[in-house]
Amino acid sequence: MHTPTSPSSLTALAGSEIDTDGRIPVFARRIGSWHLSLQRQPYDPANLTTSYDLAAPDWHKKIERLEYLPAYKALLKQALDHWPVTGSTSGLNALDCGTGTGALSEALAEVCTVPLKINAIDTSSVMLSKAGERLRDIGLDVVLRQADVQQLPYADNSFDIVMAGHILEHLPDPVTALLEMVRVVRPGGLVFACITRRTLPGLWIHLLWRTHMVSPSEAEHWLHRAQLENIQCIMPDRKSHFRKLSVACCGVKPVRSTSRSEPCNEQPY
């Protein structure tokens, strides 16, 4: 249960509280009637795209060193075991948001036991080119598209599973993107997101890319605000380098109608 803070107490506020002015919170404290805060301007979309264009040639080598692919495989297997997703008779239809070089799509293909069709988006055309080379080389049925996760170019209820690997923390308001992901996943479908978490290694990512840093409970709260159900965070194996950086959160779109214009406004515990 959330306990109200005494006015005279010293309270550290969550560094991931969403700022409505388009800035990413870094630090906040209340000291009596004083409220001290430090915020950072995120990369604008054009600069973020350019940064990823420049990073793309060596991107897959970096994520291989950090053991992202085996971690993605283990996390997706846990997610699909806990939240079974059934597609049409022709297989599973998936959307990979911010695909990068395609590691998350590749991992899904390795753990999925039914035919799989993947749509993958990224704002970086160079990342998409690298993803296309990798994913087609391993025989995946993939459609690549340059697009913004905050304005997905797909109809409502189009996918059985929608994934995002380390993209939400780049956005001033991650819930905007999550609401879009919820819109395009079908009722009963799964939303899966890997997010950089608040650790010392995560601090390096935070400083380099101007991202949110969140705890697992705060990440769950993002999914809760997007009106997902059965929300849970799952952690990689303790020996994984990935665990030092990230957490995966999953949730299911309710079978009842979900309105994009009415996100939940409850505060995190």
PDB file of C-alpha atoms in Angstrom, residues 59-169:
ATOM      1  CA  TRP A  59      25.089  -2.605 -33.082  1.00  0.00           C
ATOM      2  CA  HIS A  60      24.715  -6.377 -33.344  1.00  0.00           C
ATOM      3  CA  LYS A  61      28.277  -6.964 -32.136  1.00  0.00           C
ATOM      4  CA  LYS A  62      27.509  -4.880 -29.044  1.00  0.00           C
ATOM      5  CA  ILE A  63      24.324  -6.727 -28.172  1.00  0.00           C
ATOM      6  CA  GLU A  64      26.054 -10.066 -28.752  1.00  0.00           C
ATOM      7  CA  ARG A  65      28.727  -9.070 -26.199  1.00  0.00           C
ATOM      8  CA  LEU A  66      25.951  -8.218 -23.748  1.00  0.00           C
ATOM      9  CA  GLU A  67      24.285 -11.601 -24.446  1.00  0.00           C
ATOM     10  CA  TYR A  68      21.010 -10.047 -25.523  1.00  0.00           C
ATOM     11  CA  LEU A  69      19.935 -12.856 -27.858  1.00  0.00           C
ATOM     12  CA  PRO A  70      20.023 -15.709 -25.285  1.00  0.00           C
ATOM     13  CA  ALA A  71      18.400 -13.401 -22.726  1.00  0.00           C
ATOM     14  CA  TYR A  72      15.634 -12.449 -25.174  1.00  0.00           C
ATOM     15  CA  LYS A  73      15.050 -16.141 -25.949  1.00  0.00           C
ATOM     16  CA  ALA A  74      14.801 -17.100 -22.270  1.00  0.00           C
ATOM     17  CA  LEU A  75      12.500 -14.177 -21.436  1.00  0.00           C
ATOM     18  CA  LEU A  76      10.201 -14.753 -24.412  1.00  0.00           C
ATOM     19  CA  LYS A  77       9.965 -18.451 -23.589  1.00  0.00           C
ATOM     20  CA  GLN A  78       8.933 -17.589 -20.018  1.00  0.00           C
ATOM     21  CA  ALA A  79       6.426 -15.074 -21.317  1.00  0.00           C
ATOM     22  CA  LEU A  80       4.840 -17.448 -23.834  1.00  0.00           C
ATOM     23  CA  ASP A  81       4.731 -20.258 -21.266  1.00  0.00           C
ATOM     24  CA  HIS A  82       2.994 -17.989 -18.747  1.00  0.00           C
ATOM     25  CA  TRP A  83       0.792 -16.102 -21.213  1.00  0.00           C
ATOM     26  CA  PRO A  84       0.095 -18.563 -24.056  1.00  0.00           C
ATOM     27  CA  VAL A  85      -0.705 -16.708 -27.282  1.00  0.00           C
ATOM     28  CA  THR A  86      -2.775 -18.417 -29.943  1.00  0.00           C
ATOM     29  CA  GLY A  87      -2.937 -16.961 -33.424  1.00  0.00           C
ATOM     30  CA  SER A  88      -4.957 -17.930 -36.464  1.00  0.00           C
ATOM     31  CA  THR A  89      -4.747 -21.322 -38.117  1.00  0.00           C
ATOM     32  CA  SER A  90      -1.939 -19.923 -40.279  1.00  0.00           C
ATOM     33  CA  GLY A  91       0.240 -19.085 -37.258  1.00  0.00           C
ATOM     34  CA  LEU A  92       1.271 -16.170 -35.063  1.00  0.00           C
ATOM     35  CA  ASN A  93       1.329 -12.565 -36.227  1.00  0.00           C
ATOM     36  CA  ALA A  94       3.907 -10.425 -34.367  1.00  0.00           C
ATOM     37  CA  LEU A  95       5.023  -6.789 -34.362  1.00  0.00           C
ATOM     38  CA  ASP A  96       8.534  -5.843 -33.244  1.00  0.00           C
ATOM     39  CA  CYS A  97       8.704  -2.134 -32.332  1.00  0.00           C
ATOM     40  CA  GLY A  98      12.168  -0.586 -32.502  1.00  0.00           C
ATOM     41  CA  THR A  99      13.616  -3.760 -33.967  1.00  0.00           C
ATOM     42  CA  GLY A 100      17.202  -2.508 -34.232  1.00  0.00           C
ATOM     43  CA  THR A 101      19.136  -5.284 -35.937  1.00  0.00           C
ATOM     44  CA  GLY A 102      16.334  -7.781 -35.337  1.00  0.00           C
ATOM     45  CA  ALA A 103      17.551  -9.633 -32.231  1.00  0.00           C
ATOM     46  CA  LEU A 104      14.155  -9.719 -30.528  1.00  0.00           C
ATOM     47  CA  SER A 105      12.451 -11.014 -33.681  1.00  0.00           C
ATOM     48  CA  GLU A 106      15.161 -13.638 -34.087  1.00  0.00           C
ATOM     49  CA  ALA A 107      14.688 -14.760 -30.488  1.00  0.00           C
ATOM     50  CA  LEU A 108      10.913 -15.028 -30.930  1.00  0.00           C
ATOM     51  CA  ALA A 109      11.384 -17.156 -34.030  1.00  0.00           C
ATOM     52  CA  GLU A 110      13.624 -19.556 -32.096  1.00  0.00           C
ATOM     53  CA  VAL A 111      11.159 -20.096 -29.234  1.00  0.00           C
ATOM     54  CA  CYS A 112       7.906 -19.967 -31.208  1.00  0.00           C
ATOM     55  CA  THR A 113       6.480 -23.421 -31.947  1.00  0.00           C
ATOM     56  CA  VAL A 114       3.979 -22.328 -34.632  1.00  0.00           C
ATOM     57  CA  PRO A 115       4.427 -20.575 -37.994  1.00  0.00           C
ATOM     58  CA  LEU A 116       5.394 -16.968 -37.435  1.00  0.00           C
ATOM     59  CA  LYS A 117       4.956 -13.794 -39.455  1.00  0.00           C
ATOM     60  CA  ILE A 118       6.746 -10.677 -38.240  1.00  0.00           C
ATOM     61  CA  ASN A 119       6.267  -6.999 -38.969  1.00  0.00           C
ATOM     62  CA  ALA A 120       9.192  -4.937 -37.675  1.00  0.00           C
ATOM     63  CA  ILE A 121       9.508  -1.172 -37.407  1.00  0.00           C
ATOM     64  CA  ASP A 122      12.294   1.231 -36.546  1.00  0.00           C
ATOM     65  CA  THR A 123      12.899   4.938 -37.039  1.00  0.00           C
ATOM     66  CA  SER A 124      16.388   4.185 -38.347  1.00  0.00           C
ATOM     67  CA  SER A 125      16.553   3.092 -41.986  1.00  0.00           C
ATOM     68  CA  VAL A 126      20.103   1.782 -41.438  1.00  0.00           C
ATOM     69  CA  MET A 127      18.949  -0.405 -38.532  1.00  0.00           C
ATOM     70  CA  LEU A 128      16.105  -1.718 -40.708  1.00  0.00           C
ATOM     71  CA  SER A 129      18.570  -2.613 -43.454  1.00  0.00           C
ATOM     72  CA  LYS A 130      20.729  -4.548 -40.987  1.00  0.00           C
ATOM     73  CA  ALA A 131      17.651  -6.284 -39.542  1.00  0.00           C
ATOM     74  CA  GLY A 132      16.468  -7.262 -43.020  1.00  0.00           C
ATOM     75  CA  GLU A 133      19.815  -8.857 -43.839  1.00  0.00           C
ATOM     76  CA  ARG A 134      19.900 -10.881 -40.635  1.00  0.00           C
ATOM     77  CA  LEU A 135      16.277 -11.968 -40.455  1.00  0.00           C
ATOM     78  CA  ARG A 136      15.941 -12.953 -44.091  1.00  0.00           C
ATOM     79  CA  ASP A 137      19.216 -14.864 -43.924  1.00  0.00           C
ATOM     80  CA  ILE A 138      17.695 -17.097 -41.235  1.00  0.00           C
ATOM     81  CA  GLY A 139      14.528 -17.586 -43.283  1.00  0.00           C
ATOM     82  CA  LEU A 140      12.076 -15.398 -41.376  1.00  0.00           C
ATOM     83  CA  ASP A 141       8.905 -14.074 -42.982  1.00  0.00           C
ATOM     84  CA  VAL A 142       9.379 -10.399 -42.077  1.00  0.00           C
ATOM     85  CA  VAL A 143       7.966  -7.105 -43.349  1.00  0.00           C
ATOM     86  CA  LEU A 144      10.124  -4.098 -42.449  1.00  0.00           C
ATOM     87  CA  ARG A 145       8.803  -0.556 -42.196  1.00  0.00           C
ATOM     88  CA  GLN A 146      10.244   2.773 -41.076  1.00  0.00           C
ATOM     89  CA  ALA A 147       7.786   4.080 -38.488  1.00  0.00           C
ATOM     90  CA  ASP A 148       7.360   5.629 -35.047  1.00  0.00           C
ATOM     91  CA  VAL A 149       6.066   3.472 -32.181  1.00  0.00           C
ATOM     92  CA  GLN A 150       4.051   6.467 -30.978  1.00  0.00           C
ATOM     93  CA  GLN A 151       2.043   6.436 -34.231  1.00  0.00           C
ATOM     94  CA  LEU A 152       1.907   2.865 -35.468  1.00  0.00           C
ATOM     95  CA  PRO A 153       0.741   2.528 -39.096  1.00  0.00           C
ATOM     96  CA  TYR A 154      -1.448  -0.517 -38.424  1.00  0.00           C
ATOM     97  CA  ALA A 155      -5.132  -1.136 -37.854  1.00  0.00           C
ATOM     98  CA  ASP A 156      -6.601  -1.938 -34.444  1.00  0.00           C
ATOM     99  CA  ASN A 157      -6.303  -5.550 -33.249  1.00  0.00           C
ATOM    100  CA  SER A 158      -3.828  -6.542 -35.990  1.00  0.00           C
ATOM    101  CA  PHE A 159      -1.323  -8.659 -34.039  1.00  0.00           C
ATOM    102  CA  ASP A 160      -1.197 -11.572 -31.609  1.00  0.00           C
ATOM    103  CA  ILE A 161       1.941 -10.282 -29.873  1.00  0.00           C
ATOM    104  CA  VAL A 162       3.550  -6.827 -29.876  1.00  0.00           C
ATOM    105  CA  MET A 163       7.126  -6.455 -28.623  1.00  0.00           C
ATOM    106  CA  ALA A 164       9.443  -3.549 -27.839  1.00  0.00           C
ATOM    107  CA  GLY A 165      13.112  -3.984 -27.008  1.00  0.00           C
ATOM    108  CA  HIS A 166      14.635  -0.990 -25.208  1.00  0.00           C
ATOM    109  CA  ILE A 167      12.616   1.721 -26.899  1.00  0.00           C
ATOM    110  CA  LEU A 168      10.064   2.879 -24.319  1.00  0.00           C
ATOM    111  CA  GLU A 169      12.673   4.421 -22.033  1.00  0.00           C
TER     112      GLU A 169
END
